[in-house]
Amino acid sequence: FQASRAASLLPQLLLRRRPASAGAFALLARPASSASGGLPPLTTEIHPGIKRGAFSQLTDADVSAFEAIVGGDHVIKDADEVLSYNIDWLRICRGQGQLVLRPKTTEEVSAIVRHCNKRRLAVVPQGGNTGLVGGSVPLFDEIVISTSRMNSLLSIDPVSGVLVAEAGCVLEQLDREAASQGLMMPLDLGAKGSCQIGGNLATNAGGLRLLRYGSLRGTTLGLEAVLPTGQVLDCLTTLRKDNTGYDIKQLLIGSEGTLGIITKAAILCPARPKSVQLAFLGLDSFQAVLDTYRLARRSLGEILSAFEFIDSESMRAVKQNLGLSCPLGEHSFYVLAETSGSNETHDREKLDGFIESVMSMDGCATDGTVAQDAGQFAHLWSLRERIVESLLVDGYEYKYDVSLPLADIYRLVEHMRTRLDGRVIRTAGYGHLGDGNLHLNFTTPKFDAKVLELIEPHVFDWVRDRRGSVSAEHGLGLKKSQYIRHSKADFAVRVMAEVKRLLDPNGIMNPYKVLPDE
Ligand code: FAD
Ligand code: MLT
Ligand code: ZN
C-alpha cells in the first residue's frame, strides 16, 4: 500500500469521473458491439403475448393539438429521429412509437396529458433513457413525453442544502451546481452524464453511495408531478419536517412513470466532503469480501461512503472488452472501499488502520492500493462503473439486479455459473455489497431463447426462496413486471393496482409496465 498524498484534490472530482468539456456534459457512452450494430427486434416480437390496450390511434388533429401546446419544433415526427426514443440503453427493447413531445414547462406537460387522457392516447415519460428494465420506451405506439427541455435549476440554498430543480436536469449537471455551493447530490451512478433527476426519482435509483446517504425516498423533500388526468400535484415543499397527512410524493418515487410525470423536485444535498480516500483491494474468496466489509463498518464507521465488489469475470470483461488495466494481479474478487469525511488526517488514519487490520487478518485482503491522485481515483472507479458497458461488448446481455441476504449473494452467482456452464460467454457478479445488492449478468454473442429459459424464472424463484427482492434498484419496467409477486404479497399487488386505477382511470400512463397482466 502506498499513502495517498493527493486526497485533498479529490472532493471536487469526486462525482465527476468522466471528463466533460466546459459547459457541456458528456453523454453516457454505449459500446459499439456486434449486437448493437443492427436494430434490436421489436419488443412485440419478443413478447407476442402482450396485446395493445384499447387506446385510440393518433390522428392529425392530435398532432395539431400538440403543436399548439409545445410548438411545432418540439413535436418530433421524423421516423429516424423518433427511433432513438424507441430503443432502450441495453438495446433489448424496440417500440413502435411515432411521436415524441418535448415540453418545456409543467403547464405544457399538463395540457399534453389532459389531451391524451381525454382522447385515451397512451404515453411513456422519458428522461435520459438509461433505464435497464425496458420501462422508458414504448411497446406499441405510445407517445413519448421527453423531459429533456425541462432542465432548469430553480434554486439551491447553501444553508439548508436544499436544491430545487426541474425533472429534466442531468444528474451530473446538478452535482456540478451543488459543488459550487459546497454541496453534493446524495446519489451517484455510472449513468450520471445522461440520466435525469426525474428518471432517478421515477426509478428510485440507488447507486454507489446509498450506503452512506440513503435512498431518494429519504432525501427527496418535495415533488411536483402531472397526474394521468393532467392535474398538477403540488407537493413541492422544501421543509424537512411536514407530517400533514399522507406522503403522496412517495407514490411517485419508484413508480417508473406509471402514476404520473414528475416535473420538479426538492432534494436535500449533503455537504461535499473535504477529504475522499479510495482503497482498492484484491481478495481470494467471497468470505474474505464479507469479512472485509465487516471490518470496514467497524473501523471506518461514519466515513465509509461506498463498498463495492467486483468478481474476476467482471474484471476480465472491463480488461478484455474496454482495454482497461487493473493495478492488482489476478484475484477472485476486488473491493472498492471509499471514505468521505471532513478531516484528511483523521480519515487517513482511519483508512490506514483499516488496511492494516485487513492485511493482518488471515484470509482477508491479500493485495491492494490506495488512490494517489485524482487520475488514479477516476481510473479505479471506472473499473467498477464501466462493467455494465463492457458486458454489452460480448453481444447480448441478460441483466439481473437482486437483493439477497449477504450470505447468499455470491452463492447465486456460483449456482448460475454451474447451471449455464458452456452456454454463455460469461456469468459476471458485482454490485453494491453494502446494500446487499447483486448485479448478476450473463452474456451470449446474440439473444439465445434457450439460455433465457434456463435463467428465468429459475433465478427469480431462487431469490424468492431466500426472501430476496427480484429488483433491488433498477425497477420492474417491462422486463420484470410479471415477477412482482416473487417479492410482494398478493394483497400488496392488489392495493397497487387499485392505486393505479384511482390515479389513472384510463390506464394511459406507461401501460404494460410495473404491474403484471391482470
Ligand atoms: P429513463 O431511463 O428515461 O426512465 C426510467 C423510468 O422512469 C421509465 O419507466 C420512465 O417512464 C420513467 N421516467 C423517466 N422520467 C420520468 C419523469 N420525469 N416522471 C415520471 N417517470 C419518469 N440504477 C441504479 O439504481 N443504480 C445504479 O447504480 C445505476 N447505474 C447505472 C449505470 C448505467 C451505465 C446505466 C445505463 C444505468 C444505470 N442505472 C442505475 C439505471 C437507472 O435506472 C438509470 O440510470 C436512471 O435512474 C434512470 O434515469 P433516466 O433519466 O435515464 O430515466
Ligand atoms: C451499476 O451498479 O453499475 C448499475 O446498477 C448498472 C448495472 O447493473 O451494472
Ligand atoms: Zn447498481
Coordinates of C-alpha atoms and ligand atoms in Angstrom, one line a residue:
F1 CA 0.0 0.0 0.0
Q2 CA 1.1 3.5 -0.8
A3 CA 0.0 6.5 1.1
S4 CA -2.3 9.0 -0.6
R5 CA -0.8 12.4 -1.0
A6 CA -3.4 14.0 -3.2
A7 CA -6.6 13.2 -1.4
S8 CA -7.3 16.9 -0.8
L9 CA -7.6 17.3 -4.6
L10 CA -10.3 14.7 -4.8
P11 CA -13.5 16.3 -3.4
Q12 CA -14.1 18.4 -6.5
L13 CA -13.6 15.5 -8.7
L14 CA -15.5 13.0 -6.6
L15 CA -18.6 12.7 -8.7
R16 CA -17.2 13.7 -12.0
R17 CA -15.0 10.9 -13.1
R18 CA -15.6 11.3 -16.8
P19 CA -14.1 14.4 -18.3
A20 CA -16.8 16.9 -19.5
S21 CA -15.9 19.8 -21.8
A22 CA -16.7 23.2 -20.5
G23 CA -20.4 23.8 -20.4
A24 CA -21.3 20.5 -21.9
F25 CA -21.9 17.2 -20.3
A26 CA -20.5 14.0 -21.9
L27 CA -23.4 11.7 -22.7
L28 CA -23.0 8.2 -21.4
A29 CA -21.2 6.1 -23.9
R30 CA -22.6 2.8 -25.2
P31 CA -20.1 0.4 -26.7
A32 CA -20.3 -0.4 -30.4
S33 CA -20.8 -4.2 -30.3
S34 CA -21.9 -6.7 -32.8
A35 CA -25.3 -6.8 -31.1
S36 CA -25.7 -3.0 -31.1
G37 CA -24.8 -2.8 -34.8
G38 CA -28.3 -3.7 -36.1
L39 CA -31.7 -2.8 -34.7
P40 CA -33.0 -4.8 -31.8
P41 CA -36.1 -6.9 -32.6
L42 CA -39.4 -5.2 -31.9
T43 CA -40.4 -5.8 -28.3
T44 CA -43.8 -7.1 -29.5
E45 CA -42.0 -9.8 -31.4
I46 CA -40.1 -10.9 -28.2
H47 CA -43.3 -10.7 -26.1
P48 CA -46.1 -11.7 -28.5
G49 CA -48.4 -12.4 -25.6
I50 CA -48.7 -8.7 -24.8
K51 CA -51.7 -7.2 -26.6
R52 CA -52.2 -3.5 -27.3
G53 CA -54.6 -1.9 -24.9
A54 CA -57.8 -0.3 -26.0
F55 CA -56.2 3.1 -26.7
S56 CA -57.1 5.4 -29.6
Q57 CA -55.0 5.8 -32.7
L58 CA -53.1 9.1 -33.1
T59 CA -54.7 11.4 -35.7
D60 CA -53.6 14.6 -37.5
A61 CA -55.9 16.5 -35.2
D62 CA -54.0 15.2 -32.2
V63 CA -50.7 16.2 -33.7
S64 CA -52.0 19.7 -34.4
A65 CA -53.2 20.0 -30.8
F66 CA -49.7 19.0 -29.5
E67 CA -48.1 21.5 -31.9
A68 CA -50.3 24.2 -30.4
I69 CA -49.2 23.3 -26.9
V70 CA -45.4 22.9 -27.3
G71 CA -44.7 24.5 -30.7
G72 CA -44.0 22.6 -34.0
D73 CA -40.3 22.4 -33.3
H74 CA -40.8 20.3 -30.3
V75 CA -43.1 17.7 -31.8
I76 CA -40.8 15.0 -33.4
K77 CA -42.4 13.0 -36.2
D78 CA -39.5 12.1 -38.3
A79 CA -39.1 8.3 -38.1
D80 CA -35.3 8.4 -38.0
E81 CA -35.4 10.9 -35.1
V82 CA -38.1 9.0 -33.3
L83 CA -36.2 5.8 -33.5
S84 CA -33.7 6.6 -30.7
Y85 CA -36.6 7.3 -28.3
N86 CA -38.0 3.8 -29.1
I87 CA -34.8 1.9 -28.2
D88 CA -33.5 1.4 -24.7
W89 CA -29.9 1.7 -23.5
L90 CA -29.4 -2.1 -23.4
R91 CA -30.8 -2.4 -26.9
I92 CA -33.1 -5.2 -25.9
C93 CA -36.4 -3.3 -26.4
R94 CA -37.7 -1.5 -29.5
G95 CA -41.1 0.1 -29.5
Q96 CA -43.2 1.4 -32.3
G97 CA -43.9 5.0 -31.1
Q98 CA -44.4 7.5 -33.9
L99 CA -44.4 10.7 -31.9
V100 CA -42.1 12.4 -29.4
L101 CA -43.2 15.6 -27.5
R102 CA -40.6 17.8 -25.8
P103 CA -42.5 20.2 -23.4
K104 CA -40.7 23.0 -21.6
T105 CA -43.0 23.7 -18.7
T106 CA -45.3 21.9 -16.2
E107 CA -48.2 23.7 -17.9
E108 CA -47.3 22.2 -21.2
V109 CA -47.0 18.7 -19.7
S110 CA -50.3 19.1 -18.1
A111 CA -52.0 20.3 -21.3
I112 CA -50.5 17.3 -23.2
V113 CA -51.6 14.8 -20.7
R114 CA -55.0 16.3 -20.3
H115 CA -55.5 15.9 -24.1
C116 CA -54.1 12.3 -24.1
N117 CA -56.4 11.3 -21.2
K118 CA -59.4 12.8 -22.9
R119 CA -58.6 11.1 -26.2
R120 CA -57.3 7.9 -24.5
L121 CA -53.9 8.1 -26.1
A122 CA -51.2 6.1 -24.2
V123 CA -47.9 7.9 -23.2
V124 CA -44.4 7.0 -21.9
P125 CA -42.5 9.5 -19.8
Q126 CA -38.8 9.5 -20.8
G127 CA -35.8 11.1 -19.1
G128 CA -32.3 10.2 -20.1
N129 CA -33.4 6.8 -21.4
T130 CA -30.7 5.0 -19.4
G131 CA -33.2 2.7 -17.6
L132 CA -32.3 -1.0 -17.6
V133 CA -35.7 -2.7 -17.5
G134 CA -37.4 -1.6 -20.6
G135 CA -39.6 1.0 -18.8
S136 CA -38.6 4.1 -20.7
V137 CA -39.6 3.2 -24.2
P138 CA -42.9 2.4 -25.9
L139 CA -44.0 -1.1 -26.8
F140 CA -46.7 -0.2 -29.4
D141 CA -47.5 3.4 -30.5
E142 CA -47.4 5.1 -27.1
I143 CA -46.4 8.8 -27.3
V144 CA -43.1 9.6 -25.8
I145 CA -43.1 12.7 -23.5
S146 CA -39.4 13.6 -23.1
T147 CA -38.4 15.9 -20.1
S148 CA -35.1 16.9 -21.7
R149 CA -36.1 20.5 -22.2
M150 CA -37.2 20.9 -18.6
N151 CA -33.7 21.4 -17.4
S152 CA -33.6 24.5 -15.2
L153 CA -32.1 24.5 -11.8
L154 CA -34.6 26.6 -9.8
S155 CA -32.7 27.2 -6.5
I156 CA -30.0 26.0 -4.2
D157 CA -29.9 27.0 -0.6
P158 CA -26.3 26.6 0.7
V159 CA -27.5 26.8 4.3
S160 CA -30.2 24.2 4.4
G161 CA -28.7 22.2 1.5
V162 CA -32.0 22.1 -0.4
L163 CA -31.8 22.1 -4.2
V164 CA -34.9 22.5 -6.3
A165 CA -34.7 21.5 -10.0
E166 CA -36.8 20.6 -13.0
A167 CA -37.1 17.0 -13.8
G168 CA -35.0 17.1 -16.9
C169 CA -31.8 18.3 -15.2
V170 CA -29.0 15.8 -15.8
L171 CA -27.7 14.4 -12.6
E172 CA -24.0 15.3 -13.3
Q173 CA -25.0 18.8 -14.1
L174 CA -26.9 19.1 -10.8
D175 CA -23.9 17.7 -8.9
R176 CA -21.7 20.3 -10.5
E177 CA -24.1 23.1 -9.4
A178 CA -24.3 21.6 -5.9
A179 CA -20.4 21.5 -5.8
S180 CA -20.3 25.3 -6.4
Q181 CA -22.2 25.7 -3.1
G182 CA -20.1 23.2 -1.2
L183 CA -22.8 20.5 -1.6
M184 CA -23.2 17.2 -3.4
M185 CA -26.1 15.3 -4.9
P186 CA -26.9 12.5 -2.5
L187 CA -26.8 9.9 -5.3
D188 CA -24.2 8.9 -7.9
L189 CA -24.3 6.4 -10.6
G190 CA -22.5 5.4 -13.7
A191 CA -25.2 6.9 -15.9
K192 CA -24.8 10.4 -14.3
G193 CA -23.8 12.1 -17.6
S194 CA -27.2 11.2 -19.2
C195 CA -29.8 10.2 -16.6
Q196 CA -32.1 13.0 -15.3
I197 CA -33.3 13.7 -11.8
G198 CA -36.9 12.9 -12.8
G199 CA -35.8 9.5 -14.1
N200 CA -33.8 8.9 -11.0
L201 CA -36.8 9.6 -8.8
A202 CA -39.1 7.6 -11.0
T203 CA -36.9 4.6 -10.6
N204 CA -35.8 5.4 -7.0
A205 CA -32.3 4.9 -8.3
G206 CA -29.8 3.6 -5.7
G207 CA -26.3 3.8 -7.0
L208 CA -22.8 3.9 -5.5
R209 CA -23.3 5.8 -2.3
L210 CA -26.7 4.8 -1.0
L211 CA -24.8 3.0 1.8
R212 CA -23.9 6.5 3.2
Y213 CA -26.5 8.9 2.0
G214 CA -29.6 6.7 1.9
S215 CA -32.2 6.4 -0.8
L216 CA -34.1 9.1 -2.7
R217 CA -37.1 8.2 -0.6
G218 CA -35.4 9.9 2.3
T219 CA -33.5 12.7 0.6
T220 CA -36.4 14.0 -1.5
L221 CA -38.3 16.7 0.4
G222 CA -40.8 17.6 -2.2
L223 CA -42.2 16.9 -5.7
E224 CA -44.4 18.3 -8.3
A225 CA -46.0 16.0 -10.8
V226 CA -48.6 15.9 -13.5
L227 CA -51.1 13.1 -12.8
P228 CA -52.5 10.9 -15.6
T229 CA -55.7 13.1 -15.7
G230 CA -53.5 16.2 -16.4
Q231 CA -53.9 17.7 -12.9
V232 CA -50.8 19.1 -11.3
L233 CA -49.9 17.6 -7.9
D234 CA -48.0 20.3 -6.0
C235 CA -46.1 18.6 -3.2
L236 CA -43.0 20.7 -3.8
T237 CA -42.2 21.5 -0.2
T238 CA -38.6 22.2 0.9
L239 CA -39.3 21.5 4.5
R240 CA -37.5 18.7 6.3
K241 CA -40.5 18.1 8.6
D242 CA -44.0 18.0 7.4
N243 CA -46.4 15.5 9.0
T244 CA -49.6 16.7 7.4
G245 CA -51.4 13.7 6.1
Y246 CA -50.3 11.0 3.7
D247 CA -46.9 11.4 2.0
I248 CA -48.2 11.3 -1.6
K249 CA -44.9 12.0 -3.2
Q250 CA -43.6 8.6 -2.1
L251 CA -46.2 7.1 -4.5
L252 CA -44.5 8.8 -7.4
I253 CA -40.9 7.9 -6.3
G254 CA -40.2 4.5 -7.8
S255 CA -43.4 4.4 -9.8
E256 CA -41.5 4.2 -13.1
G257 CA -43.7 6.6 -14.9
T258 CA -46.9 4.7 -14.3
L259 CA -48.6 7.1 -11.9
G260 CA -47.6 10.5 -13.4
I261 CA -44.9 12.6 -14.8
I262 CA -42.5 14.2 -12.2
T263 CA -41.9 17.8 -13.2
K264 CA -39.9 19.3 -10.3
A265 CA -38.2 18.0 -7.2
A266 CA -36.6 19.4 -4.0
I267 CA -33.6 17.3 -2.9
L268 CA -31.7 17.6 0.4
C269 CA -28.0 17.7 -0.5
P270 CA -25.3 16.7 2.0
A271 CA -22.2 18.8 2.4
R272 CA -19.4 17.9 -0.1
P273 CA -16.7 16.0 1.7
K274 CA -13.4 17.7 2.1
S275 CA -11.4 14.5 2.0
V276 CA -12.1 11.5 -0.1
Q277 CA -10.0 8.3 0.0
L278 CA -10.2 5.2 -2.0
A279 CA -8.8 1.8 -1.3
F280 CA -8.8 -1.0 -3.9
L281 CA -8.3 -4.5 -2.6
G282 CA -7.7 -7.9 -4.1
L283 CA -9.3 -10.9 -2.2
D284 CA -9.4 -14.6 -2.8
S285 CA -12.8 -15.7 -1.5
F286 CA -16.2 -14.2 -1.1
Q287 CA -16.0 -14.9 2.6
A288 CA -13.0 -12.6 2.6
V289 CA -15.1 -9.9 1.0
L290 CA -17.7 -10.2 3.7
D291 CA -15.1 -10.2 6.5
T292 CA -13.5 -7.1 4.9
Y293 CA -16.9 -5.4 4.8
R294 CA -17.5 -6.2 8.5
L295 CA -14.1 -4.7 9.3
A296 CA -14.8 -1.6 7.2
R297 CA -18.0 -0.9 9.0
R298 CA -16.3 -1.3 12.4
S299 CA -13.1 0.7 11.7
L300 CA -14.3 3.3 9.1
G301 CA -17.7 3.8 10.7
E302 CA -19.3 7.1 9.7
I303 CA -16.8 8.0 7.0
L304 CA -17.4 4.9 4.9
S305 CA -19.1 6.1 1.7
A306 CA -19.0 3.1 -0.7
F307 CA -18.2 -0.5 -0.5
E308 CA -18.4 -2.2 -3.9
F309 CA -17.4 -5.6 -5.1
I310 CA -16.3 -7.0 -8.4
D311 CA -15.7 -10.6 -9.3
S312 CA -12.9 -11.9 -11.5
E313 CA -15.2 -12.4 -14.5
S314 CA -16.4 -8.8 -14.3
M315 CA -12.9 -7.6 -14.1
R316 CA -12.0 -9.7 -17.1
A317 CA -14.8 -8.0 -19.1
V318 CA -13.5 -4.5 -18.5
K319 CA -10.0 -5.5 -19.3
Q320 CA -10.8 -7.6 -22.4
N321 CA -13.7 -5.6 -23.8
L322 CA -12.7 -2.0 -22.8
G323 CA -8.9 -2.4 -22.6
L324 CA -8.8 -1.0 -19.0
S325 CA -5.9 -2.0 -16.9
C326 CA -6.1 -3.3 -13.3
P327 CA -3.3 -2.2 -11.0
L328 CA -3.6 -5.5 -9.0
G329 CA -2.8 -9.1 -10.1
E330 CA -5.4 -11.8 -10.6
H331 CA -7.8 -12.3 -7.7
S332 CA -11.2 -13.9 -7.3
F333 CA -12.7 -10.7 -6.0
Y334 CA -11.9 -7.0 -5.8
V335 CA -13.3 -4.4 -3.5
L336 CA -13.5 -0.6 -3.7
A337 CA -13.8 0.9 -0.2
E338 CA -14.2 4.7 -0.2
T339 CA -14.3 7.1 2.7
S340 CA -15.7 10.7 2.6
G341 CA -15.0 13.0 5.5
S342 CA -14.1 16.4 6.7
N343 CA -10.6 15.9 8.1
E344 CA -8.0 14.4 5.9
T345 CA -5.6 13.5 8.6
H346 CA -8.3 11.8 10.7
D347 CA -9.7 10.0 7.6
R348 CA -6.2 8.8 6.5
E349 CA -5.5 7.4 9.9
K350 CA -8.7 5.5 9.9
L351 CA -8.2 4.2 6.4
D352 CA -4.6 3.1 7.3
G353 CA -5.8 1.4 10.4
F354 CA -8.5 -0.4 8.3
I355 CA -5.9 -1.5 5.7
E356 CA -3.5 -2.7 8.4
S357 CA -6.3 -4.8 10.0
V358 CA -7.4 -6.2 6.7
M359 CA -3.8 -7.2 5.7
S360 CA -3.1 -8.8 9.0
M361 CA -6.3 -10.8 9.3
D362 CA -5.8 -14.3 7.9
G363 CA -7.8 -14.9 4.8
C364 CA -8.8 -11.3 4.2
A365 CA -7.3 -9.0 1.5
T366 CA -4.1 -10.2 0.0
D367 CA -3.2 -7.2 -2.1
G368 CA -4.3 -3.6 -2.5
T369 CA -3.6 0.0 -3.4
V370 CA -4.8 3.5 -2.4
A371 CA -5.6 6.2 -5.0
Q372 CA -2.7 8.6 -5.1
D373 CA -4.3 11.3 -7.1
A374 CA -7.5 12.3 -9.0
G375 CA -6.4 10.3 -12.1
Q376 CA -6.0 7.1 -10.1
F377 CA -9.2 7.7 -8.2
A378 CA -11.1 8.1 -11.5
H379 CA -9.4 5.0 -13.0
L380 CA -10.1 2.8 -10.1
W381 CA -13.8 3.8 -10.1
S382 CA -14.0 3.3 -13.8
L383 CA -13.1 -0.4 -13.3
R384 CA -16.4 -0.7 -11.4
E385 CA -18.6 1.8 -13.1
R386 CA -17.9 0.6 -16.6
I387 CA -18.6 -3.1 -16.1
V388 CA -22.2 -2.6 -17.4
E389 CA -20.8 -1.1 -20.6
S390 CA -18.1 -3.8 -21.0
L391 CA -20.6 -6.7 -20.9
L392 CA -22.5 -5.3 -23.8
V393 CA -19.5 -5.7 -26.0
D394 CA -19.9 -9.5 -25.7
G395 CA -23.1 -9.2 -27.7
Y396 CA -26.4 -9.8 -25.7
E397 CA -26.7 -9.2 -22.0
Y398 CA -29.2 -10.9 -19.7
K399 CA -29.3 -8.5 -16.7
Y400 CA -30.5 -9.2 -13.2
D401 CA -30.4 -6.9 -10.2
V402 CA -31.4 -8.6 -6.9
S403 CA -31.3 -8.0 -3.2
L404 CA -30.3 -11.0 -1.0
P405 CA -29.1 -11.7 2.5
L406 CA -25.3 -11.1 2.3
A407 CA -24.5 -14.8 3.0
D408 CA -26.5 -15.8 -0.1
I409 CA -25.3 -13.1 -2.5
Y410 CA -22.4 -14.9 -4.2
R411 CA -24.0 -18.4 -3.9
L412 CA -26.4 -17.3 -6.6
V413 CA -23.6 -16.4 -9.0
E414 CA -21.9 -19.8 -8.4
H415 CA -25.1 -21.6 -8.7
M416 CA -26.0 -19.9 -12.1
R417 CA -22.5 -20.4 -13.4
T418 CA -22.8 -24.1 -12.9
R419 CA -26.3 -24.1 -14.4
L420 CA -25.2 -22.2 -17.6
D421 CA -21.8 -23.8 -18.0
G422 CA -20.8 -23.9 -21.6
R423 CA -23.8 -21.9 -22.8
V424 CA -22.8 -18.4 -22.1
I425 CA -19.7 -16.3 -22.7
R426 CA -19.6 -15.3 -19.0
T427 CA -21.5 -15.1 -15.8
A428 CA -20.5 -11.9 -14.0
G429 CA -21.3 -10.8 -10.5
Y430 CA -20.6 -7.4 -8.9
G431 CA -22.5 -4.8 -7.0
H432 CA -23.3 -2.7 -4.0
L433 CA -22.2 -5.0 -1.3
G434 CA -23.1 -2.6 1.5
D435 CA -26.7 -2.6 0.2
G436 CA -27.0 -6.3 -0.2
N437 CA -27.4 -5.7 -3.9
L438 CA -26.0 -8.1 -6.5
H439 CA -25.8 -7.3 -10.2
L440 CA -25.9 -10.7 -11.9
N441 CA -25.2 -10.8 -15.7
F442 CA -24.9 -13.4 -18.4
T443 CA -23.7 -12.7 -21.9
T444 CA -24.0 -14.6 -25.2
P445 CA -23.0 -13.5 -28.7
K446 CA -26.6 -12.9 -29.6
F447 CA -30.0 -13.5 -28.0
D448 CA -30.5 -17.2 -27.2
A449 CA -34.0 -18.2 -26.1
K450 CA -32.7 -21.5 -24.6
V451 CA -30.3 -19.6 -22.3
L452 CA -33.2 -17.3 -21.2
E453 CA -35.3 -20.4 -20.4
L454 CA -32.5 -21.7 -18.2
I455 CA -32.3 -18.3 -16.4
E456 CA -36.0 -17.3 -16.0
P457 CA -37.9 -18.0 -13.9
H458 CA -35.3 -20.0 -12.1
V459 CA -33.2 -17.0 -10.9
F460 CA -36.3 -15.3 -9.6
D461 CA -37.5 -18.4 -7.8
W462 CA -34.1 -18.8 -6.2
V463 CA -34.2 -15.2 -4.9
R464 CA -37.8 -15.5 -3.7
D465 CA -37.0 -18.7 -1.8
R466 CA -34.4 -16.7 0.2
R467 CA -36.8 -13.8 0.7
G468 CA -34.8 -11.5 -1.5
S469 CA -36.0 -8.9 -4.0
V470 CA -36.2 -9.5 -7.7
S471 CA -35.4 -5.9 -8.3
A472 CA -33.1 -4.2 -5.9
E473 CA -32.7 -0.8 -7.6
H474 CA -33.5 -0.9 -11.4
G475 CA -37.2 -1.3 -11.0
L476 CA -39.6 -3.7 -12.8
G477 CA -40.3 -1.9 -16.0
L478 CA -41.4 -4.3 -18.7
K479 CA -38.8 -6.9 -18.1
K480 CA -39.6 -7.9 -14.5
S481 CA -43.2 -6.9 -14.1
Q482 CA -44.5 -10.5 -14.2
Y483 CA -42.4 -11.4 -11.2
I484 CA -43.6 -8.7 -8.8
R485 CA -45.3 -11.4 -6.7
H486 CA -42.0 -13.0 -6.1
S487 CA -41.2 -10.1 -3.8
K488 CA -44.6 -8.6 -2.9
A489 CA -47.6 -10.2 -1.3
D490 CA -50.7 -10.7 -3.5
F491 CA -52.7 -8.3 -1.5
A492 CA -50.0 -5.6 -1.8
V493 CA -50.1 -6.0 -5.5
R494 CA -53.9 -5.6 -5.5
V495 CA -53.6 -2.4 -3.5
M496 CA -51.0 -1.2 -6.1
A497 CA -53.5 -1.9 -8.9
E498 CA -56.2 0.0 -7.0
V499 CA -53.9 3.0 -6.6
K500 CA -53.1 2.8 -10.4
R501 CA -56.9 2.7 -11.2
L502 CA -57.6 5.6 -8.9
L503 CA -54.9 7.9 -10.3
D504 CA -55.0 6.7 -13.9
P505 CA -58.6 5.6 -14.6
N506 CA -57.9 5.2 -18.4
G507 CA -54.6 3.4 -17.9
I508 CA -52.8 5.8 -20.3
M509 CA -49.6 6.4 -18.2
N510 CA -46.8 4.0 -19.3
P511 CA -49.0 0.9 -19.9
Y512 CA -47.6 -2.7 -19.8
K513 CA -45.0 -1.7 -17.2
V514 CA -44.5 -2.4 -13.5
L515 CA -47.8 -4.1 -12.7
P516 CA -48.4 -7.7 -14.0
D517 CA -51.1 -8.6 -16.5
E518 CA -54.5 -8.9 -14.8
Ligands
FAD1 P1 -35.3 6.8 -18.1 O1 -34.5 5.7 -18.5 O2 -35.7 7.8 -19.2 O3 -36.7 6.3 -17.4 C1 -36.7 5.3 -16.5 C2 -38.1 5.1 -16.0 O4 -38.6 6.3 -15.3 C3 -39.1 4.8 -17.1 O5 -40.1 3.9 -16.6 C4 -39.7 6.2 -17.4 O6 -41.0 6.1 -17.9 C5 -39.7 6.8 -16.0 N1 -39.5 8.3 -16.0 C6 -38.4 9.0 -16.5 N2 -38.5 10.3 -16.3 C7 -39.7 10.4 -15.6 C8 -40.4 11.5 -15.0 N3 -39.9 12.8 -15.1 N4 -41.6 11.3 -14.4 C9 -42.1 10.1 -14.3 N5 -41.5 9.0 -14.8 C10 -40.3 9.2 -15.5 N6 -29.7 2.5 -11.5 C11 -29.5 2.4 -10.1 O7 -30.5 2.4 -9.4 N7 -28.2 2.4 -9.6 C12 -27.1 2.4 -10.4 O8 -26.0 2.4 -9.9 C13 -27.3 2.5 -11.8 N8 -26.3 2.6 -12.6 C14 -26.5 2.7 -14.0 C15 -25.4 2.8 -14.8 C16 -25.5 2.8 -16.2 C17 -24.3 2.9 -17.0 C18 -26.8 2.8 -16.7 C19 -27.0 2.8 -18.2 C20 -27.9 2.7 -15.9 C21 -27.8 2.7 -14.5 N9 -28.9 2.6 -13.7 C22 -28.7 2.5 -12.3 C23 -30.3 2.5 -14.2 C24 -31.1 3.7 -13.7 O9 -32.5 3.4 -13.6 C25 -31.0 5.0 -14.5 O10 -29.7 5.3 -14.9 C26 -31.7 6.2 -14.0 O11 -32.2 6.3 -12.7 C27 -32.8 6.5 -15.0 O12 -32.9 7.8 -15.3 P2 -33.3 8.3 -16.7 O13 -33.4 9.8 -16.7 O14 -32.3 7.8 -17.7 O15 -34.7 7.6 -16.9
MLT2 C1 -24.3 -0.4 -11.5 O1 -24.3 -0.5 -10.3 O2 -23.3 -0.4 -12.2 C2 -25.6 -0.3 -12.2 O3 -26.7 -0.5 -11.4 C3 -25.8 -0.9 -13.6 C4 -25.5 -2.4 -13.6 O4 -26.4 -3.2 -13.4 O5 -24.4 -2.7 -13.9
ZN3 ZN -26.2 -0.7 -9.4

